[in-house]
Amino acid sequence: MKKRDTVLLLGIFSIIILITIQVVIITGVWREKDEMFNLRYRVFSQDALSNMSRKWSTDGFDTARLLISRYSEKAGKEISALKDDSAIARKKRDVLYFVTHVLDKEQDLSQFLSDYFEKQGIEKNFNNKIVINYFELIKGDTTIPIYVNRAFAERRMLTKENEPPRRLKPKRISEIFVKGDRSEDNFYRLDFEYFIDFTDKRHVILRETAAYLSMSIFSILVVVALFLVTYKNLMEEKRLSNLKTDFINNMTHELKTPLSTITVAGKTLEMAQIREDEAKVLETAKMIGKQSIHLNQLINMILEISMWERTQFQIDKKKVNIEELMNDIVTSFRTGCNNCSSITEKYNFSSHDIDIDVVYFTTLMNNLLSNAVKYSDRDPEIKIDGSVENGKFIISVADNGIGISRNDQKRIFDKFYRASTGNIHKYKGLGLGLYYVKKIAEAHGGDVSVTSKPGKGSIFTVTIPY
Ligand code: ADP
């Protein structure tokens, strides 16, 4: 696995662990808050209940019990008179519905609790819930079972003879048990429980845990951001180190070619039969001269760039006629190039003079022209255009070469950058030519841009203000 992938995997793994830990912590905090909430309301409810019985000598269900008792007397008689099983079952359902309804609606406990909570300054809006454990009608010596809560019945079976069956646990965790009641008179026997349930509980807890939540989300975001920055830096470092390696390889290759030509030429000159042929000597000497110039140019380019890194780019501007300068540059480029039959020029500079460093500008143009020739796999056709627009000289060099992919277009002006096809030694170079072009254009207050289509060609446009 690549180092980059390992770092990425490790980072993602650590972030997942961090998020898991945060989720566990938050869930813990949430549960604790939830329990605290329930406990608080349980305590306040018990307080309210004892307050109620002290003040009003009631638990709030007296009216309900009276209504149930009256209804039970009547219902007991009615059921005893029924013979049909399904009619009996229907009546029992009606009785249960009535009892639940009365317990729910004809009680004062909910109102009292709500007022009490309000006085305490805590959330007062809740729903109440009645759970009937069992209900039976009594008619003389007989009892008519109406309903037994299954869970309650199971518990009753598990408890000992004289012990009352244990209370039901609230079904939903948000329900809070307030009161259980067992009552009995001549006409009925009833056991029920009263719960309260806060619909807004989630919001209350969310409000209380907001600080924890936002802190943990913030810490996760910080860690993710740090990871992304570190990863990006690592990638950038890797890219630079790759560029450096490529540059060293390319430079070695670039320097070795003229050097080996010079070595071979030197060896050739040592041969007696060559020395006798004056034309051959002259040709070899010329070759040595040409390669030395090339070597010198390469070394100068590298030295100059390293000097730019340390000092400000110094240019020495002079007013020149731009059209004449362009003609000179292109003519001498044509002379030194043996594959440049088709270079066309079209200028419309309206006889403006340009304030420019002639040496650097010549290098800029030469770099663009030699790239136009170099990055072509057919006979190069180069078109040079020059015009003046909005206070700027606009010079473009268009070729019919291999073109540059969209991705590479963003990078080609970077130092040492070579498009991937350039790195295989088919096209020689150091990845410095366009960096040079950009630096020179910028030093003149201008810029350079590229438009290109792979396989079709490229257009480099230099703008320099006058
Ligand atoms: P070098 O030519 O030494 O590689 P440059 O800085 O001049 O360095 O160019 C950078 C890269 O831009 C080149 O490697 C090449 O891939 C691409 N490039 C530059 N000019 C052209 C062009 N005219 N056509 C196609 N590709 C080009």
PDB file of N, CA, C and O in Angstrom, residues 98-162:
ATOM      1  N   PHE A  98     -65.471   3.063  29.691  1.00  0.00           N
ATOM      2  CA  PHE A  98     -66.034   4.092  30.573  1.00  0.00           C
ATOM      3  C   PHE A  98     -65.087   4.388  31.745  1.00  0.00           C
ATOM      4  O   PHE A  98     -64.786   5.534  32.059  1.00  0.00           O
ATOM      5  N   VAL A  99     -64.604   3.314  32.374  1.00  0.00           N
ATOM      6  CA  VAL A  99     -63.738   3.487  33.555  1.00  0.00           C
ATOM      7  C   VAL A  99     -62.466   4.265  33.164  1.00  0.00           C
ATOM      8  O   VAL A  99     -62.071   5.222  33.848  1.00  0.00           O
ATOM      9  N   THR A 100     -61.852   3.838  32.069  1.00  0.00           N
ATOM     10  CA  THR A 100     -60.608   4.519  31.645  1.00  0.00           C
ATOM     11  C   THR A 100     -60.899   5.986  31.350  1.00  0.00           C
ATOM     12  O   THR A 100     -60.137   6.871  31.750  1.00  0.00           O
ATOM     13  N   HIS A 101     -61.992   6.218  30.647  1.00  0.00           N
ATOM     14  CA  HIS A 101     -62.353   7.588  30.269  1.00  0.00           C
ATOM     15  C   HIS A 101     -62.581   8.455  31.514  1.00  0.00           C
ATOM     16  O   HIS A 101     -62.080   9.581  31.607  1.00  0.00           O
ATOM     17  N   VAL A 102     -63.323   7.918  32.458  1.00  0.00           N
ATOM     18  CA  VAL A 102     -63.632   8.695  33.670  1.00  0.00           C
ATOM     19  C   VAL A 102     -62.353   8.987  34.456  1.00  0.00           C
ATOM     20  O   VAL A 102     -62.139  10.113  34.925  1.00  0.00           O
ATOM     21  N   LEU A 103     -61.500   7.954  34.575  1.00  0.00           N
ATOM     22  CA  LEU A 103     -60.240   8.158  35.333  1.00  0.00           C
ATOM     23  C   LEU A 103     -59.377   9.223  34.668  1.00  0.00           C
ATOM     24  O   LEU A 103     -58.675   9.983  35.334  1.00  0.00           O
ATOM     25  N   ASP A 104     -59.467   9.253  33.357  1.00  0.00           N
ATOM     26  CA  ASP A 104     -58.635  10.183  32.605  1.00  0.00           C
ATOM     27  C   ASP A 104     -59.195  11.611  32.685  1.00  0.00           C
ATOM     28  O   ASP A 104     -58.446  12.569  32.910  1.00  0.00           O
ATOM     29  N   LYS A 105     -60.517  11.715  32.523  1.00  0.00           N
ATOM     30  CA  LYS A 105     -61.093  13.060  32.387  1.00  0.00           C
ATOM     31  C   LYS A 105     -61.625  13.647  33.696  1.00  0.00           C
ATOM     32  O   LYS A 105     -61.590  14.861  33.884  1.00  0.00           O
ATOM     33  N   GLU A 106     -62.157  12.781  34.567  1.00  0.00           N
ATOM     34  CA  GLU A 106     -62.806  13.315  35.773  1.00  0.00           C
ATOM     35  C   GLU A 106     -61.857  13.306  36.969  1.00  0.00           C
ATOM     36  O   GLU A 106     -62.214  12.865  38.048  1.00  0.00           O
ATOM     37  N   GLN A 107     -60.666  13.742  36.772  1.00  0.00           N
ATOM     38  CA  GLN A 107     -59.733  13.803  37.910  1.00  0.00           C
ATOM     39  C   GLN A 107     -59.098  15.187  37.961  1.00  0.00           C
ATOM     40  O   GLN A 107     -59.026  15.881  36.942  1.00  0.00           O
ATOM     41  N   ASP A 108     -58.654  15.573  39.158  1.00  0.00           N
ATOM     42  CA  ASP A 108     -58.087  16.922  39.331  1.00  0.00           C
ATOM     43  C   ASP A 108     -56.576  16.878  39.479  1.00  0.00           C
ATOM     44  O   ASP A 108     -55.938  17.918  39.614  1.00  0.00           O
ATOM     45  N   LEU A 109     -56.020  15.666  39.465  1.00  0.00           N
ATOM     46  CA  LEU A 109     -54.579  15.542  39.728  1.00  0.00           C
ATOM     47  C   LEU A 109     -53.754  16.242  38.637  1.00  0.00           C
ATOM     48  O   LEU A 109     -52.813  16.983  38.944  1.00  0.00           O
ATOM     49  N   SER A 110     -54.152  16.055  37.373  1.00  0.00           N
ATOM     50  CA  SER A 110     -53.359  16.628  36.281  1.00  0.00           C
ATOM     51  C   SER A 110     -53.277  18.136  36.404  1.00  0.00           C
ATOM     52  O   SER A 110     -52.189  18.721  36.276  1.00  0.00           O
ATOM     53  N   GLN A 111     -54.411  18.767  36.657  1.00  0.00           N
ATOM     54  CA  GLN A 111     -54.430  20.226  36.775  1.00  0.00           C
ATOM     55  C   GLN A 111     -53.555  20.666  37.956  1.00  0.00           C
ATOM     56  O   GLN A 111     -52.759  21.602  37.838  1.00  0.00           O
ATOM     57  N   PHE A 112     -53.703  19.921  39.077  1.00  0.00           N
ATOM     58  CA  PHE A 112     -52.941  20.287  40.271  1.00  0.00           C
ATOM     59  C   PHE A 112     -51.435  20.181  39.996  1.00  0.00           C
ATOM     60  O   PHE A 112     -50.656  21.081  40.328  1.00  0.00           O
ATOM     61  N   LEU A 113     -51.053  19.065  39.321  1.00  0.00           N
ATOM     62  CA  LEU A 113     -49.635  18.861  39.012  1.00  0.00           C
ATOM     63  C   LEU A 113     -49.110  19.983  38.115  1.00  0.00           C
ATOM     64  O   LEU A 113     -48.048  20.561  38.363  1.00  0.00           O
ATOM     65  N   SER A 114     -49.918  20.291  37.105  1.00  0.00           N
ATOM     66  CA  SER A 114     -49.489  21.317  36.153  1.00  0.00           C
ATOM     67  C   SER A 114     -49.263  22.658  36.860  1.00  0.00           C
ATOM     68  O   SER A 114     -48.248  23.326  36.636  1.00  0.00           O
ATOM     69  N   ASP A 115     -50.245  23.022  37.723  1.00  0.00           N
ATOM     70  CA  ASP A 115     -50.103  24.285  38.476  1.00  0.00           C
ATOM     71  C   ASP A 115     -48.871  24.236  39.381  1.00  0.00           C
ATOM     72  O   ASP A 115     -48.119  25.207  39.487  1.00  0.00           O
ATOM     73  N   TYR A 116     -48.692  23.071  40.002  1.00  0.00           N
ATOM     74  CA  TYR A 116     -47.567  22.922  40.933  1.00  0.00           C
ATOM     75  C   TYR A 116     -46.226  23.062  40.185  1.00  0.00           C
ATOM     76  O   TYR A 116     -45.323  23.775  40.625  1.00  0.00           O
ATOM     77  N   PHE A 117     -46.126  22.397  39.021  1.00  0.00           N
ATOM     78  CA  PHE A 117     -44.880  22.483  38.226  1.00  0.00           C
ATOM     79  C   PHE A 117     -44.629  23.925  37.810  1.00  0.00           C
ATOM     80  O   PHE A 117     -43.494  24.398  37.836  1.00  0.00           O
ATOM     81  N   GLU A 118     -45.707  24.595  37.445  1.00  0.00           N
ATOM     82  CA  GLU A 118     -45.563  25.988  37.002  1.00  0.00           C
ATOM     83  C   GLU A 118     -45.007  26.839  38.135  1.00  0.00           C
ATOM     84  O   GLU A 118     -44.112  27.660  37.938  1.00  0.00           O
ATOM     85  N   LYS A 119     -45.546  26.581  39.355  1.00  0.00           N
ATOM     86  CA  LYS A 119     -45.068  27.337  40.524  1.00  0.00           C
ATOM     87  C   LYS A 119     -43.584  27.072  40.774  1.00  0.00           C
ATOM     88  O   LYS A 119     -42.852  27.950  41.193  1.00  0.00           O
ATOM     89  N   GLN A 120     -43.171  25.846  40.486  1.00  0.00           N
ATOM     90  CA  GLN A 120     -41.754  25.489  40.708  1.00  0.00           C
ATOM     91  C   GLN A 120     -40.856  26.020  39.583  1.00  0.00           C
ATOM     92  O   GLN A 120     -39.630  25.901  39.651  1.00  0.00           O
ATOM     93  N   GLY A 121     -41.504  26.556  38.553  1.00  0.00           N
ATOM     94  CA  GLY A 121     -40.726  27.120  37.429  1.00  0.00           C
ATOM     95  C   GLY A 121     -40.152  26.053  36.504  1.00  0.00           C
ATOM     96  O   GLY A 121     -39.126  26.269  35.857  1.00  0.00           O
ATOM     97  N   ILE A 122     -40.807  24.875  36.483  1.00  0.00           N
ATOM     98  CA  ILE A 122     -40.342  23.836  35.552  1.00  0.00           C
ATOM     99  C   ILE A 122     -41.429  23.572  34.505  1.00  0.00           C
ATOM    100  O   ILE A 122     -42.554  24.033  34.662  1.00  0.00           O
ATOM    101  N   GLU A 123     -41.028  22.823  33.458  1.00  0.00           N
ATOM    102  CA  GLU A 123     -41.952  22.533  32.345  1.00  0.00           C
ATOM    103  C   GLU A 123     -43.293  22.008  32.867  1.00  0.00           C
ATOM    104  O   GLU A 123     -43.331  21.075  33.667  1.00  0.00           O
ATOM    105  N   LYS A 124     -44.420  22.605  32.420  1.00  0.00           N
ATOM    106  CA  LYS A 124     -45.724  22.231  33.005  1.00  0.00           C
ATOM    107  C   LYS A 124     -46.636  21.510  32.009  1.00  0.00           C
ATOM    108  O   LYS A 124     -47.716  21.069  32.385  1.00  0.00           O
ATOM    109  N   ASN A 125     -46.196  21.421  30.747  1.00  0.00           N
ATOM    110  CA  ASN A 125     -47.066  20.771  29.768  1.00  0.00           C
ATOM    111  C   ASN A 125     -46.735  19.294  29.632  1.00  0.00           C
ATOM    112  O   ASN A 125     -45.629  18.942  29.230  1.00  0.00           O
ATOM    113  N   PHE A 126     -47.689  18.464  30.017  1.00  0.00           N
ATOM    114  CA  PHE A 126     -47.466  17.016  29.890  1.00  0.00           C
ATOM    115  C   PHE A 126     -48.777  16.333  29.521  1.00  0.00           C
ATOM    116  O   PHE A 126     -49.854  16.938  29.623  1.00  0.00           O
ATOM    117  N   ASN A 127     -48.665  15.091  29.083  1.00  0.00           N
ATOM    118  CA  ASN A 127     -49.873  14.281  28.861  1.00  0.00           C
ATOM    119  C   ASN A 127     -49.957  13.291  30.011  1.00  0.00           C
ATOM    120  O   ASN A 127     -48.922  12.780  30.454  1.00  0.00           O
ATOM    121  N   ASN A 128     -51.195  13.033  30.468  1.00  0.00           N
ATOM    122  CA  ASN A 128     -51.290  12.012  31.518  1.00  0.00           C
ATOM    123  C   ASN A 128     -51.771  10.718  30.877  1.00  0.00           C
ATOM    124  O   ASN A 128     -52.379  10.729  29.801  1.00  0.00           O
ATOM    125  N   LYS A 129     -51.464   9.614  31.558  1.00  0.00           N
ATOM    126  CA  LYS A 129     -51.845   8.322  30.989  1.00  0.00           C
ATOM    127  C   LYS A 129     -52.317   7.420  32.127  1.00  0.00           C
ATOM    128  O   LYS A 129     -51.641   7.347  33.171  1.00  0.00           O
ATOM    129  N   ILE A 130     -53.472   6.802  31.897  1.00  0.00           N
ATOM    130  CA  ILE A 130     -54.007   5.892  32.920  1.00  0.00           C
ATOM    131  C   ILE A 130     -53.779   4.464  32.433  1.00  0.00           C
ATOM    132  O   ILE A 130     -54.116   4.131  31.298  1.00  0.00           O
ATOM    133  N   VAL A 131     -53.173   3.642  33.291  1.00  0.00           N
ATOM    134  CA  VAL A 131     -53.031   2.219  32.946  1.00  0.00           C
ATOM    135  C   VAL A 131     -53.839   1.422  33.980  1.00  0.00           C
ATOM    136  O   VAL A 131     -53.557   1.510  35.178  1.00  0.00           O
ATOM    137  N   ILE A 132     -54.844   0.722  33.486  1.00  0.00           N
ATOM    138  CA  ILE A 132     -55.660  -0.067  34.426  1.00  0.00           C
ATOM    139  C   ILE A 132     -55.014  -1.436  34.585  1.00  0.00           C
ATOM    140  O   ILE A 132     -54.721  -2.108  33.584  1.00  0.00           O
ATOM    141  N   ASN A 133     -54.739  -1.825  35.823  1.00  0.00           N
ATOM    142  CA  ASN A 133     -54.150  -3.144  36.074  1.00  0.00           C
ATOM    143  C   ASN A 133     -55.237  -4.214  36.128  1.00  0.00           C
ATOM    144  O   ASN A 133     -55.104  -5.249  35.505  1.00  0.00           O
ATOM    145  N   TYR A 134     -56.236  -3.943  36.890  1.00  0.00           N
ATOM    146  CA  TYR A 134     -57.405  -4.836  36.821  1.00  0.00           C
ATOM    147  C   TYR A 134     -58.655  -4.076  37.245  1.00  0.00           C
ATOM    148  O   TYR A 134     -58.588  -3.075  37.970  1.00  0.00           O
ATOM    149  N   PHE A 135     -59.777  -4.569  36.754  1.00  0.00           N
ATOM    150  CA  PHE A 135     -61.056  -3.990  37.151  1.00  0.00           C
ATOM    151  C   PHE A 135     -62.081  -5.114  37.189  1.00  0.00           C
ATOM    152  O   PHE A 135     -62.186  -5.917  36.269  1.00  0.00           O
ATOM    153  N   GLU A 136     -62.789  -5.157  38.314  1.00  0.00           N
ATOM    154  CA  GLU A 136     -63.866  -6.164  38.358  1.00  0.00           C
ATOM    155  C   GLU A 136     -65.094  -5.565  39.028  1.00  0.00           C
ATOM    156  O   GLU A 136     -64.989  -4.680  39.876  1.00  0.00           O
ATOM    157  N   LEU A 137     -66.250  -6.056  38.575  1.00  0.00           N
ATOM    158  CA  LEU A 137     -67.503  -5.597  39.166  1.00  0.00           C
ATOM    159  C   LEU A 137     -67.865  -6.550  40.308  1.00  0.00           C
ATOM    160  O   LEU A 137     -67.538  -7.734  40.266  1.00  0.00           O
ATOM    161  N   ILE A 138     -68.529  -6.002  41.337  1.00  0.00           N
ATOM    162  CA  ILE A 138     -68.978  -6.881  42.436  1.00  0.00           C
ATOM    163  C   ILE A 138     -70.507  -6.802  42.480  1.00  0.00           C
ATOM    164  O   ILE A 138     -71.078  -5.701  42.500  1.00  0.00           O
ATOM    165  N   LYS A 139     -71.086  -7.975  42.463  1.00  0.00           N
ATOM    166  CA  LYS A 139     -72.553  -7.988  42.576  1.00  0.00           C
ATOM    167  C   LYS A 139     -72.892  -9.018  43.650  1.00  0.00           C
ATOM    168  O   LYS A 139     -72.796 -10.218  43.448  1.00  0.00           O
ATOM    169  N   GLY A 140     -73.209  -8.477  44.844  1.00  0.00           N
ATOM    170  CA  GLY A 140     -73.466  -9.352  46.002  1.00  0.00           C
ATOM    171  C   GLY A 140     -72.211 -10.117  46.345  1.00  0.00           C
ATOM    172  O   GLY A 140     -71.145  -9.514  46.591  1.00  0.00           O
ATOM    173  N   ASP A 141     -72.302 -11.454  46.273  1.00  0.00           N
ATOM    174  CA  ASP A 141     -71.125 -12.271  46.629  1.00  0.00           C
ATOM    175  C   ASP A 141     -70.295 -12.608  45.405  1.00  0.00           C
ATOM    176  O   ASP A 141     -69.221 -13.181  45.528  1.00  0.00           O
ATOM    177  N   THR A 142     -70.800 -12.284  44.222  1.00  0.00           N
ATOM    178  CA  THR A 142     -70.039 -12.665  43.015  1.00  0.00           C
ATOM    179  C   THR A 142     -69.245 -11.468  42.462  1.00  0.00           C
ATOM    180  O   THR A 142     -69.655 -10.316  42.623  1.00  0.00           O
ATOM    181  N   THR A 143     -68.116 -11.830  41.853  1.00  0.00           N
ATOM    182  CA  THR A 143     -67.343 -10.786  41.162  1.00  0.00           C
ATOM    183  C   THR A 143     -67.381 -11.091  39.667  1.00  0.00           C
ATOM    184  O   THR A 143     -67.361 -12.255  39.265  1.00  0.00           O
ATOM    185  N   ILE A 144     -67.468 -10.018  38.880  1.00  0.00           N
ATOM    186  CA  ILE A 144     -67.475 -10.184  37.419  1.00  0.00           C
ATOM    187  C   ILE A 144     -66.196  -9.550  36.887  1.00  0.00           C
ATOM    188  O   ILE A 144     -66.062  -8.325  36.896  1.00  0.00           O
ATOM    189  N   PRO A 145     -65.193 -10.407  36.512  1.00  0.00           N
ATOM    190  CA  PRO A 145     -63.941  -9.794  36.015  1.00  0.00           C
ATOM    191  C   PRO A 145     -64.179  -9.068  34.689  1.00  0.00           C
ATOM    192  O   PRO A 145     -64.812  -9.614  33.788  1.00  0.00           O
ATOM    193  N   ILE A 146     -63.671  -7.861  34.612  1.00  0.00           N
ATOM    194  CA  ILE A 146     -63.849  -7.056  33.393  1.00  0.00           C
ATOM    195  C   ILE A 146     -62.548  -7.009  32.602  1.00  0.00           C
ATOM    196  O   ILE A 146     -62.503  -7.218  31.411  1.00  0.00           O
ATOM    197  N   TYR A 147     -61.475  -6.771  33.326  1.00  0.00           N
ATOM    198  CA  TYR A 147     -60.197  -6.641  32.608  1.00  0.00           C
ATOM    199  C   TYR A 147     -59.033  -6.898  33.570  1.00  0.00           C
ATOM    200  O   TYR A 147     -59.073  -6.476  34.718  1.00  0.00           O
ATOM    201  N   VAL A 148     -58.032  -7.647  33.062  1.00  0.00           N
ATOM    202  CA  VAL A 148     -56.775  -7.795  33.817  1.00  0.00           C
ATOM    203  C   VAL A 148     -55.638  -7.516  32.848  1.00  0.00           C
ATOM    204  O   VAL A 148     -55.553  -8.125  31.777  1.00  0.00           O
ATOM    205  N   ASN A 149     -54.800  -6.579  33.207  1.00  0.00           N
ATOM    206  CA  ASN A 149     -53.614  -6.272  32.399  1.00  0.00           C
ATOM    207  C   ASN A 149     -52.701  -7.499  32.414  1.00  0.00           C
ATOM    208  O   ASN A 149     -52.373  -8.010  33.478  1.00  0.00           O
ATOM    209  N   ARG A 150     -52.296  -7.968  31.202  1.00  0.00           N
ATOM    210  CA  ARG A 150     -51.571  -9.244  31.144  1.00  0.00           C
ATOM    211  C   ARG A 150     -50.251  -9.187  31.939  1.00  0.00           C
ATOM    212  O   ARG A 150     -49.963 -10.074  32.734  1.00  0.00           O
ATOM    213  N   ALA A 151     -49.521  -8.115  31.747  1.00  0.00           N
ATOM    214  CA  ALA A 151     -48.238  -7.984  32.445  1.00  0.00           C
ATOM    215  C   ALA A 151     -48.463  -7.981  33.947  1.00  0.00           C
ATOM    216  O   ALA A 151     -47.709  -8.596  34.715  1.00  0.00           O
ATOM    217  N   PHE A 152     -49.537  -7.304  34.352  1.00  0.00           N
ATOM    218  CA  PHE A 152     -49.841  -7.222  35.783  1.00  0.00           C
ATOM    219  C   PHE A 152     -50.191  -8.611  36.318  1.00  0.00           C
ATOM    220  O   PHE A 152     -49.765  -9.016  37.398  1.00  0.00           O
ATOM    221  N   ALA A 153     -50.965  -9.376  35.512  1.00  0.00           N
ATOM    222  CA  ALA A 153     -51.369 -10.715  35.933  1.00  0.00           C
ATOM    223  C   ALA A 153     -50.145 -11.604  36.113  1.00  0.00           C
ATOM    224  O   ALA A 153     -50.047 -12.354  37.085  1.00  0.00           O
ATOM    225  N   GLU A 154     -49.195 -11.459  35.191  1.00  0.00           N
ATOM    226  CA  GLU A 154     -47.969 -12.269  35.297  1.00  0.00           C
ATOM    227  C   GLU A 154     -47.239 -11.937  36.587  1.00  0.00           C
ATOM    228  O   GLU A 154     -46.769 -12.807  37.294  1.00  0.00           O
ATOM    229  N   ARG A 155     -47.170 -10.681  36.885  1.00  0.00           N
ATOM    230  CA  ARG A 155     -46.492 -10.269  38.115  1.00  0.00           C
ATOM    231  C   ARG A 155     -47.225 -10.795  39.353  1.00  0.00           C
ATOM    232  O   ARG A 155     -46.609 -11.214  40.322  1.00  0.00           O
ATOM    233  N   ARG A 156     -48.557 -10.751  39.254  1.00  0.00           N
ATOM    234  CA  ARG A 156     -49.353 -11.209  40.404  1.00  0.00           C
ATOM    235  C   ARG A 156     -49.070 -12.688  40.669  1.00  0.00           C
ATOM    236  O   ARG A 156     -48.970 -13.108  41.804  1.00  0.00           O
ATOM    237  N   MET A 157     -48.858 -13.431  39.581  1.00  0.00           N
ATOM    238  CA  MET A 157     -48.579 -14.848  39.765  1.00  0.00           C
ATOM    239  C   MET A 157     -47.222 -15.058  40.415  1.00  0.00           C
ATOM    240  O   MET A 157     -47.005 -16.020  41.119  1.00  0.00           O
ATOM    241  N   LEU A 158     -46.331 -14.139  40.148  1.00  0.00           N
ATOM    242  CA  LEU A 158     -44.958 -14.288  40.662  1.00  0.00           C
ATOM    243  C   LEU A 158     -44.835 -13.824  42.104  1.00  0.00           C
ATOM    244  O   LEU A 158     -43.890 -14.174  42.787  1.00  0.00           O
ATOM    245  N   THR A 159     -45.766 -13.004  42.561  1.00  0.00           N
ATOM    246  CA  THR A 159     -45.641 -12.474  43.941  1.00  0.00           C
ATOM    247  C   THR A 159     -46.313 -13.414  44.940  1.00  0.00           C
ATOM    248  O   THR A 159     -47.182 -14.214  44.587  1.00  0.00           O
ATOM    249  N   LYS A 160     -45.866 -13.240  46.204  1.00  0.00           N
ATOM    250  CA  LYS A 160     -46.364 -14.193  47.226  1.00  0.00           C
ATOM    251  C   LYS A 160     -47.804 -13.847  47.631  1.00  0.00           C
ATOM    252  O   LYS A 160     -48.294 -12.741  47.344  1.00  0.00           O
ATOM    253  N   GLU A 161     -48.417 -14.763  48.286  1.00  0.00           N
ATOM    254  CA  GLU A 161     -49.843 -14.701  48.629  1.00  0.00           C
ATOM    255  C   GLU A 161     -50.290 -13.344  49.186  1.00  0.00           C
ATOM    256  O   GLU A 161     -51.170 -12.689  48.640  1.00  0.00           O
ATOM    257  N   ASN A 162     -49.613 -12.939  50.286  1.00  0.00           N
ATOM    258  CA  ASN A 162     -50.124 -11.741  50.991  1.00  0.00           C
ATOM    259  C   ASN A 162     -49.544 -10.422  50.481  1.00  0.00           C
ATOM    260  O   ASN A 162     -49.920  -9.352  50.948  1.00  0.00           O
TER     261      ASN A 162
END
